[in-house]
Amino acid sequence: MAKVTVIGAGSLFFGRQAIWQMVHSPHLNTGTLALVDTDPVRLEKLEKLAKMVVASEGVSLKIEASLDRREVLPGSDFVVLSFAKDTVRYRGLDTVISEKYGIRMCSGDTIGPGGVFRAMRELPKILDCARDVEELCPDAWVINYINPSTVNGMALKRFAPNLKSFGLCDSLHMPHVKRLYAERAGLVAPGEKLTAEQDAKFDLRIAGVNHFTWVLKAEYDGKNVMADIGEAVGRRAATETDGGDKGAKAINNDAIGYKLFQMFDKVPACVAHTKEYVRYWQGHGVTEEEIPELSLWETEARYARHREMWEQIDGFISGATPIGDYMKTFGPDHATDIIENMVGGLGKPFYINTYNDGAVANMADDAYLELLCDVDMNGPKPRPVGDMPRGLRSMQEIVLDTHELTAEAVATGDRALLRRALLVDPLTNSIGDTEALIEDLLDAERDIIPQHWYGGQGSLRAAG
């Protein structure tokens, strides 16, 4: 009879799948799904859709909806944070302004100025939610789905230490990610699932900061298959065409993934973001690269994509698309998959953003990493990984320091720490440009950045 409260239900990358899983799972579909959003039109649509799916499937799942999270938080066992106000617009601003200072971002929501300023927009609201959870449902698990996942996860651990919390990203959704690498290692045919015996023999270990994760070990029945995986990526790179996803996060991913494998002897597990964490495709070299500089986050194309998603929802609500097709259209979501596992005691492992606790032996216990974890109602317990290779480890530590400084700067409103976070960030180039970039972004986003960043402190330069 678990109650799952989703704050930011209008985030369609999560909301639609959450409805699917809550209805589908016998461990969840006798409980409650509470939907929260600040947009009344979107909230009404999602509430109506959820109730239609519940009725169509004949389950007893209770649906609640509110514009005020405090109305539905009491009794919650899980609180999923998935909101982002006008994120397409602001990521566009972050990207365009950063390009002026020689920084190219294809996603703009985790590392670089885009990651820092998204945290400035979202983290204060996350901490507000945390205070409400502490008051109204202090035993609930808080699952953060909002980028930058590491920054926000660190902040919840540090500034809401009494809460039970962890972070998620859908890039390493089990068991799909393990099957993908089994396919690339030649262990299974495309689309084929691993048998239980194959799964047991395939030792796959992925770890790192969220969006900067790497395949650190890949062995099948004791044989190293890392090179097989890397060369499979190379073969895909050789046939990479413009016929697929043309979004900035997708372009040249196989070519970049293969190049990084050649350079570091490890396979990057989240190339769509990792290519933004490294400085190699920022366009600064004097020698022409075979892989072009990063494409920039495409604001208008993202708006169009969101419109299509809402049109799909409208189709179900209007009856233009039979509601009975809903459960055939979508599938499980990472967060609700994990919630089902926790409630049902199913014993499945999942990749979760949490404290290292010795999993990566040569990194600090409180390093906030994405790790394969056993997870039950007591929370995630990371499985052993081994060492992070030298070189990759130093890059991980720089990113962790950037995220740690960002979390502290945003939570405390400290301008000096804000500047330091961006000076440590691997994408920034000079002190002067960094200071000017911060000023430009603060000016451009004055309507959403908390006002204490402007109140009587003068410019960043004057603040010293």
C-alpha positions as a printed NumPy array, in Angstrom:
array([[  0.   ,   0.   ,   0.   ],
       [  2.915,   2.328,  -0.732],
       [  2.257,   5.999,  -1.391],
       [  4.46 ,   7.549,  -4.068],
       [  4.378,  11.331,  -4.432],
       [  5.789,  12.828,  -7.621],
       [  6.705,  16.515,  -7.344],
       [  6.924,  17.779, -10.904],
       [  4.507,  15.276, -12.455],
       [  4.279,  17.481, -15.554],
       [  7.843,  16.413, -16.416],
       [  6.803,  14.043, -19.167],
       [ 10.131,  12.249, -19.316],
       [  9.144,  10.79 , -15.94 ],
       [  5.412,  11.289, -15.391],
       [  4.113,   9.053, -18.178],
       [  6.316,   6.093, -17.253],
       [  5.539,   6.525, -13.548],
       [  1.851,   6.097, -14.291],
       [  2.663,   2.981, -16.346],
       [  4.725,   1.357, -13.605],
       [  2.371,   2.244, -10.755],
       [ -0.502,   0.657, -12.667],
       [  1.509,  -2.308, -13.955],
       [  3.173,  -3.451, -10.732],
       [  1.187,  -5.638,  -8.306],
       [  3.506,  -4.314,  -5.585],
       [  2.397,  -0.735,  -6.26 ],
       [ -1.041,  -0.731,  -7.884],
       [ -2.916,  -1.123,  -4.614],
       [ -1.289,   1.987,  -3.181],
       [ -1.432,   5.71 ,  -3.97 ],
       [  0.127,   7.861,  -6.658],
       [  0.091,  11.55 ,  -5.726],
       [  0.792,  14.   ,  -8.552],
       [  2.084,  17.503,  -7.822],
       [  2.741,  20.269, -10.319],
       [  2.609,  24.057, -10.235],
       [  0.981,  24.223, -13.687],
       [ -2.779,  23.625, -13.217],
       [ -3.405,  22.72 , -16.875],
       [ -0.651,  20.104, -16.972],
       [ -1.625,  18.734, -13.582],
       [ -5.266,  18.348, -14.643],
       [ -4.201,  16.469, -17.778],
       [ -1.9  ,  14.081, -15.906],
       [ -4.516,  13.44 , -13.215],
       [ -7.178,  12.682, -15.804],
       [ -4.804,  10.47 , -17.766],
       [ -3.762,   8.512, -14.666],
       [ -7.38 ,   7.924, -13.621],
       [ -8.295,   6.79 , -17.139],
       [ -5.421,   4.283, -17.186],
       [ -6.354,   3.004, -13.707],
       [ -9.959,   2.494, -14.792],
       [ -8.947,   0.86 , -18.059],
       [ -6.658,  -1.635, -16.319],
       [ -9.065,  -2.299, -13.454],
       [ -6.586,  -1.766, -10.614],
       [ -7.247,  -0.145,  -7.246],
       [ -4.455,   2.446,  -7.415],
       [ -5.62 ,   5.685,  -5.805],
       [ -4.767,   8.901,  -7.653],
       [ -4.299,  12.193,  -5.825],
       [ -3.34 ,  15.531,  -7.362],
       [ -2.495,  18.933,  -5.936],
       [ -0.855,  22.217,  -6.836],
       [  0.429,  22.315,  -3.23 ],
       [  2.805,  19.508,  -2.294],
       [  2.079,  19.982,   1.404],
       [ -1.466,  18.73 ,   0.835],
       [ -0.336,  15.3  ,  -0.377],
       [  3.028,  14.737,   1.328],
       [  1.575,  13.3  ,   4.573],
       [  1.681,   9.531,   4.454],
       [  4.158,   9.403,   1.581],
       [  6.622,   6.518,   1.556],
       [  8.519,   7.845,  -1.458],
       [  8.885,  11.392,  -2.738],
       [ 10.253,  11.7  ,  -6.271],
       [ 11.617,  15.103,  -7.305],
       [ 11.351,  15.643, -11.065],
       [ 10.628,  19.344, -11.624],
       [ 12.428,  21.951, -13.707],
       [ 10.803,  25.29 , -14.461],
       [ 11.181,  26.372, -18.113],
       [ 14.328,  24.277, -18.358],
       [ 14.414,  24.305, -22.169],
       [ 14.504,  28.089, -22.257],
       [ 17.122,  28.529, -19.546],
       [ 19.403,  25.802, -20.829],
       [ 19.252,  27.64 , -24.143],
       [ 20.326,  30.862, -22.446],
       [ 23.109,  29.064, -20.589],
       [ 24.376,  27.57 , -23.845],
       [ 24.263,  30.701, -25.984],
       [ 25.923,  32.904, -23.366],
       [ 28.585,  30.31 , -22.562],
       [ 29.505,  29.972, -26.244],
       [ 30.395,  33.666, -26.204],
       [ 33.168,  32.755, -23.747],
       [ 34.431,  29.707, -25.632],
       [ 32.406,  27.004, -23.868],
       [ 30.273,  24.637, -25.946],
       [ 27.553,  22.608, -24.197],
       [ 25.408,  19.972, -25.892],
       [ 23.194,  19.46 , -22.834],
       [ 24.014,  22.278, -20.461],
       [ 22.465,  20.791, -17.341],
       [ 25.245,  19.091, -15.38 ],
       [ 28.797,  20.354, -15.954],
       [ 30.073,  23.748, -17.071],
       [ 28.148,  26.987, -16.543],
       [ 24.926,  25.197, -17.501],
       [ 25.256,  22.764, -14.623],
       [ 26.119,  25.473, -12.116],
       [ 23.25 ,  27.73 , -13.143],
       [ 20.723,  24.924, -13.337],
       [ 21.643,  24.147,  -9.728],
       [ 21.107,  27.821,  -8.893],
       [ 17.614,  27.573, -10.365],
       [ 16.544,  24.2  ,  -8.966],
       [ 18.493,  23.426,  -5.788],
       [ 16.832,  26.064,  -3.573],
       [ 13.447,  24.535,  -4.435],
       [ 14.792,  21.037,  -3.774],
       [ 15.908,  22.094,  -0.301],
       [ 12.469,  23.665,   0.291],
       [ 10.896,  20.322,  -0.604],
       [ 13.299,  18.582,   1.754],
       [ 12.176,  20.771,   4.642],
       [  8.533,  19.939,   3.91 ],
       [  9.337,  16.219,   3.798],
       [ 11.183,  16.463,   7.12 ],
       [  8.066,  18.023,   8.639],
       [  5.264,  16.036,   6.968],
       [  6.64 ,  12.567,   6.099],
       [ 10.078,  12.274,   7.696],
       [ 10.353,   8.525,   7.086],
       [  9.889,   8.838,   3.316],
       [ 12.662,   8.097,   0.842],
       [ 13.463,  11.187,  -1.245],
       [ 14.546,  10.246,  -4.767],
       [ 16.092,  13.1  ,  -6.708],
       [ 15.643,  12.927, -10.487],
       [ 16.691,  16.535, -11.157],
       [ 19.989,  17.496, -12.787],
       [ 22.693,  18.168, -11.908],
       [ 22.092,  14.924, -10.031],
       [ 25.409,  14.904,  -8.174],
       [ 25.157,  18.521,  -7.034],
       [ 21.599,  18.079,  -5.811],
       [ 22.356,  14.704,  -4.224],
       [ 25.362,  16.111,  -2.38 ],
       [ 23.279,  19.034,  -1.151],
       [ 20.505,  16.769,   0.165],
       [ 23.067,  14.667,   2.046],
       [ 24.795,  17.71 ,   3.502],
       [ 21.985,  20.181,   4.122],
       [ 19.152,  17.714,   4.87 ],
       [ 21.149,  14.995,   6.645],
       [ 18.17 ,  13.556,   8.5  ],
       [ 16.389,  12.656,   5.263],
       [ 16.776,   9.319,   3.541],
       [ 17.761,  10.244,  -0.003],
       [ 19.512,   9.107,  -3.168],
       [ 19.732,  10.287,  -6.761],
       [ 18.834,   8.7  , -10.081],
       [ 19.598,   9.035, -13.768],
       [ 17.977,   6.953, -16.497],
       [ 21.186,   6.447, -18.492],
       [ 22.163,   3.256, -16.609],
       [ 18.758,   1.626, -16.191],
       [ 19.131,  -2.04 , -15.282],
       [ 18.853,  -4.663, -16.66 ],
       [ 18.889,  -2.897, -20.045],
       [ 22.381,  -1.44 , -19.692],
       [ 23.91 ,  -4.838, -18.905],
       [ 22.167,  -6.419, -21.88 ],
       [ 23.474,  -3.592, -24.103],
       [ 27.086,  -4.268, -23.136],
       [ 26.568,  -8.008, -23.437],
       [ 25.403,  -7.385, -27.01 ],
       [ 28.428,  -5.218, -27.747],
       [ 30.704,  -7.885, -26.296],
       [ 29.152, -10.404, -28.677],
       [ 27.596, -12.451, -25.889],
       [ 24.008, -12.092, -27.118],
       [ 22.371, -11.192, -30.403],
       [ 20.823,  -7.728, -30.869],
       [ 17.638,  -7.514, -28.815],
       [ 18.268, -10.861, -27.115],
       [ 18.088, -11.042, -23.323],
       [ 20.754, -12.515, -21.1  ],
       [ 19.927, -15.867, -19.571],
       [ 20.358, -16.221, -15.817],
       [ 23.541, -18.217, -16.431],
       [ 24.947, -15.585, -18.796],
       [ 24.069, -12.82 , -16.378],
       [ 25.929, -14.579, -13.575],
       [ 29.031, -15.079, -15.75 ],
       [ 29.123, -11.478, -17.033],
       [ 31.031,  -9.315, -14.545],
       [ 30.275,  -5.741, -15.649],
       [ 31.401,  -2.889, -13.425],
       [ 30.504,   0.718, -14.208],
       [ 31.28 ,   3.63 , -11.903],
       [ 31.951,   7.346, -11.795],
       [ 30.287,  10.658, -11.211],
       [ 26.809,  10.806, -12.758],
       [ 27.043,  11.442, -16.529],
       [ 30.808,  10.777, -16.314],
       [ 30.671,   7.015, -15.753],
       [ 32.997,   4.443, -17.318],
       [ 32.997,   0.692, -17.878],
       [ 35.891,  -0.232, -15.589],
       [ 35.632,  -4.015, -15.855],
       [ 33.95 ,  -6.324, -18.356],
       [ 34.677, -10.024, -18.02 ],
       [ 32.702, -13.021, -19.187],
       [ 33.477, -16.292, -17.46 ],
       [ 36.864, -14.853, -16.495],
       [ 37.746, -13.537, -19.974],
       [ 38.316,  -9.799, -20.462],
       [ 35.835,  -8.535, -23.085],
       [ 36.512,  -4.794, -22.712],
       [ 38.271,  -4.653, -26.092],
       [ 35.336,  -6.438, -27.732],
       [ 32.983,  -3.772, -26.387],
       [ 35.305,  -0.957, -27.45 ],
       [ 35.75 ,  -2.308, -30.958],
       [ 31.979,  -2.753, -31.3  ],
       [ 31.636,   0.952, -30.552],
       [ 34.288,   1.604, -33.196],
       [ 32.376,  -0.392, -35.805],
       [ 29.247,   1.592, -34.989],
       [ 31.27 ,   4.805, -35.35 ],
       [ 32.381,   3.77 , -38.823],
       [ 28.759,   3.534, -39.966],
       [ 27.458,   6.516, -37.969],
       [ 25.238,   8.581, -40.255],
       [ 22.993,  11.606, -40.068],
       [ 19.928,   9.401, -40.423],
       [ 19.289,   8.941, -36.706],
       [ 18.798,  11.334, -33.81 ],
       [ 20.218,  14.699, -34.9  ],
       [ 20.041,  16.255, -31.441],
       [ 23.212,  17.764, -30.013],
       [ 23.403,  15.093, -27.316],
       [ 23.341,  12.298, -29.943],
       [ 25.652,  13.531, -32.704],
       [ 28.971,  11.642, -33.075],
       [ 28.467,   9.672, -29.853],
       [ 29.924,   6.43 , -31.211],
       [ 32.92 ,   8.215, -32.737],
       [ 33.572,  10.069, -29.49 ],
       [ 33.014,   6.959, -27.395],
       [ 35.507,   5.021, -29.513],
       [ 38.081,   7.803, -29.367],
       [ 37.8  ,   7.957, -25.569],
       [ 38.172,   4.167, -25.411],
       [ 41.355,   4.427, -27.49 ],
       [ 42.72 ,   7.158, -25.227],
       [ 41.852,   5.685, -21.82 ],
       [ 41.413,   1.94 , -22.487],
       [ 37.987,   2.131, -20.812],
       [ 34.583,   2.572, -22.423],
       [ 32.568,   5.69 , -21.461],
       [ 29.102,   4.595, -20.346],
       [ 27.203,   7.844, -20.935],
       [ 28.79 ,   9.462, -23.994],
       [ 25.883,  11.857, -24.617],
       [ 26.948,  13.683, -21.448],
       [ 30.56 ,  12.559, -20.97 ],
       [ 31.577,  14.313, -24.202],
       [ 30.583,  17.562, -22.468],
       [ 32.617,  16.764, -19.334],
       [ 35.882,  16.575, -21.256],
       [ 37.448,  19.535, -23.052],
       [ 38.523,  17.722, -26.212],
       [ 35.621,  18.784, -28.443],
       [ 35.389,  22.409, -27.378],
       [ 37.012,  23.623, -30.607],
       [ 40.193,  24.983, -29.02 ],
       [ 42.794,  22.847, -30.845],
       [ 45.138,  24.142, -33.563],
       [ 45.181,  20.757, -35.322],
       [ 42.019,  19.777, -37.165],
       [ 40.191,  16.93 , -35.407],
       [ 38.456,  14.098, -37.237],
       [ 35.518,  14.639, -34.884],
       [ 34.043,  18.167, -34.998],
       [ 33.428,  20.37 , -31.992],
       [ 30.279,  19.765, -29.96 ],
       [ 26.943,  20.827, -31.383],
       [ 25.002,  23.187, -29.146],
       [ 21.838,  22.452, -27.207],
       [ 18.937,  23.045, -29.575],
       [ 16.204,  25.035, -27.85 ],
       [ 13.556,  25.135, -30.579],
       [ 13.885,  21.45 , -31.434],
       [ 13.403,  20.62 , -27.755],
       [ 10.281,  22.754, -27.59 ],
       [  8.936,  20.846, -30.597],
       [  9.706,  17.538, -28.924],
       [  7.834,  18.561, -25.789],
       [  4.84 ,  19.683, -27.838],
       [  4.722,  16.272, -29.496],
       [  4.756,  14.586, -26.09 ],
       [  1.836,  16.671, -24.874],
       [ -0.039,  16.006, -28.112],
       [  0.391,  12.302, -27.401],
       [ -1.109,  12.787, -23.935],
       [ -3.973,  14.826, -25.398],
       [ -4.643,  11.984, -27.824],
       [ -5.199,   9.527, -24.98 ],
       [ -7.349,  11.961, -23.005],
       [ -9.553,  12.866, -25.984],
       [-10.   ,   9.251, -27.052],
       [ -8.273,   9.791, -30.388],
       [ -5.861,   7.124, -29.173],
       [ -7.56 ,   4.277, -27.265],
       [ -6.649,   4.401, -23.583],
       [ -6.185,   0.647, -23.773],
       [ -3.078,   1.305, -25.873],
       [ -1.396,   3.233, -23.055],
       [  0.166,   0.201, -21.4  ],
       [  1.491,  -0.938, -24.792],
       [  3.016,   2.471, -25.529],
       [  5.187,   3.093, -22.477],
       [  7.295,   1.033, -20.111],
       [  8.955,   1.044, -16.711],
       [ 10.699,   4.092, -15.305],
       [ 13.958,   3.849, -13.389],
       [ 12.615,   5.444, -10.186],
       [  9.408,   3.43 , -10.013],
       [ 11.342,   0.28 , -10.983],
       [ 13.495,   0.837,  -7.906],
       [ 10.499,   1.694,  -5.732],
       [  8.821,  -1.551,  -6.83 ],
       [ 12.016,  -3.43 ,  -5.97 ],
       [ 12.2  ,  -1.805,  -2.526],
       [  8.542,  -2.354,  -1.666],
       [  8.417,  -5.892,  -3.037],
       [ 11.802,  -6.981,  -1.711],
       [ 12.68 ,  -8.248,  -5.181],
       [ 16.456,  -8.198,  -4.712],
       [ 17.323,  -6.615,  -8.064],
       [ 20.439,  -4.412,  -8.405],
       [ 20.22 ,  -0.893,  -9.81 ],
       [ 22.593,   1.969, -10.592],
       [ 22.051,   4.676,  -7.999],
       [ 23.769,   7.973,  -7.16 ],
       [ 24.884,   7.746,  -3.56 ],
       [ 27.947,   7.756,  -1.304],
       [ 30.823,   5.552,  -2.452],
       [ 31.258,   3.788,   0.91 ],
       [ 34.309,   1.895,  -0.278],
       [ 32.909,   0.615,  -3.578],
       [ 35.628,   2.41 ,  -5.579],
       [ 38.54 ,   1.529,  -3.358],
       [ 40.82 ,   4.472,  -4.186],
       [ 38.19 ,   7.202,  -3.834],
       [ 36.744,   8.742,  -0.671],
       [ 33.859,   7.047,   1.096],
       [ 31.761,  10.22 ,   0.761],
       [ 32.436,  10.622,  -2.967],
       [ 28.981,  10.889,  -4.517],
       [ 29.065,   8.368,  -7.364],
       [ 26.791,   6.393,  -9.645],
       [ 27.219,   2.768,  -8.578],
       [ 25.524,  -0.592,  -8.921],
       [ 23.692,  -1.094,  -5.647],
       [ 21.623,  -3.666,  -3.864],
       [ 18.633,  -1.715,  -2.606],
       [ 15.809,  -2.428,  -0.189],
       [ 13.769,  -0.368,   2.263],
       [ 16.982,   0.317,   4.177],
       [ 18.418,   2.072,   1.142],
       [ 21.174,   1.442,  -1.421],
       [ 24.304,  -0.568,  -0.657],
       [ 26.988,  -0.201,  -3.363],
       [ 28.644,  -3.318,  -4.719],
       [ 32.461,  -3.442,  -4.876],
       [ 34.008,  -1.981,  -8.025],
       [ 37.775,  -1.933,  -7.484],
       [ 40.049,   1.022,  -8.254],
       [ 39.327,   3.949, -10.542],
       [ 42.249,   4.049, -13.031],
       [ 44.793,   6.827, -12.654],
       [ 43.95 ,   9.681, -15.02 ],
       [ 40.239,   8.953, -14.958],
       [ 40.37 ,   9.257, -11.181],
       [ 41.939,  12.718, -11.343],
       [ 39.247,  13.829, -13.801],
       [ 36.566,  12.414, -11.486],
       [ 37.994,  14.319,  -8.524],
       [ 37.949,  17.627, -10.415],
       [ 34.309,  17.074, -11.311],
       [ 33.454,  16.108,  -7.725],
       [ 35.128,  19.274,  -6.418],
       [ 33.239,  21.374,  -8.971],
       [ 29.942,  19.821,  -7.894],
       [ 30.748,  20.088,  -4.178],
       [ 31.621,  23.783,  -4.521],
       [ 28.445,  24.368,  -6.547],
       [ 26.268,  22.694,  -3.929],
       [ 27.787,  24.751,  -1.123],
       [ 27.701,  28.006,  -3.115],
       [ 24.029,  27.632,  -4.014],
       [ 22.922,  26.468,  -0.57 ],
       [ 24.744,  29.314,   1.18 ],
       [ 24.442,  32.059,  -1.45 ],
       [ 28.216,  32.575,  -1.415],
       [ 29.444,  34.417,  -4.533],
       [ 33.086,  33.64 ,  -3.902],
       [ 32.297,  29.917,  -3.878],
       [ 30.197,  30.312,  -7.017],
       [ 33.161,  31.795,  -8.832],
       [ 35.483,  29.135,  -7.426],
       [ 33.176,  26.364,  -8.619],
       [ 33.389,  27.634, -12.182],
       [ 37.14 ,  28.231, -11.989],
       [ 37.603,  24.583, -10.964],
       [ 35.146,  23.376, -13.624],
       [ 36.971,  21.588, -16.489],
       [ 35.336,  23.709, -19.206],
       [ 36.249,  27.25 , -18.132],
       [ 39.252,  29.007, -19.659],
       [ 40.21 ,  32.171, -17.774],
       [ 39.45 ,  34.153, -14.652],
       [ 38.243,  37.221, -16.547],
       [ 35.96 ,  35.254, -18.836],
       [ 34.563,  33.308, -15.88 ],
       [ 33.686,  36.479, -13.995],
       [ 32.089,  38.074, -17.058],
       [ 30.183,  34.886, -17.85 ],
       [ 28.707,  34.765, -14.346],
       [ 27.625,  38.383, -14.62 ],
       [ 25.974,  37.781, -18.012],
       [ 24.107,  34.707, -16.811],
       [ 22.926,  36.428, -13.64 ],
       [ 21.609,  39.309, -15.74 ],
       [ 19.905,  37.021, -18.272],
       [ 18.21 ,  34.836, -15.643],
       [ 17.25 ,  37.472, -13.105],
       [ 13.6  ,  36.396, -13.332],
       [ 14.317,  32.92 , -11.895],
       [ 17.58 ,  33.117,  -9.924],
       [ 16.891,  33.749,  -6.189],
       [ 17.041,  37.444,  -5.502],
       [ 19.581,  37.227,  -2.709],
       [ 22.204,  36.886,  -5.446],
       [ 21.41 ,  40.486,  -6.429],
       [ 20.499,  42.132,  -3.163],
       [ 23.023,  44.811,  -2.261],
       [ 26.107,  42.721,  -3.009],
       [ 27.121,  44.599,  -6.154],
       [ 28.856,  42.893,  -9.032],
       [ 30.908,  39.758,  -8.622],
       [ 34.037,  41.768,  -9.384],
       [ 33.219,  44.272,  -6.672],
       [ 32.437,  41.465,  -4.223],
       [ 35.989,  40.234,  -4.614]])
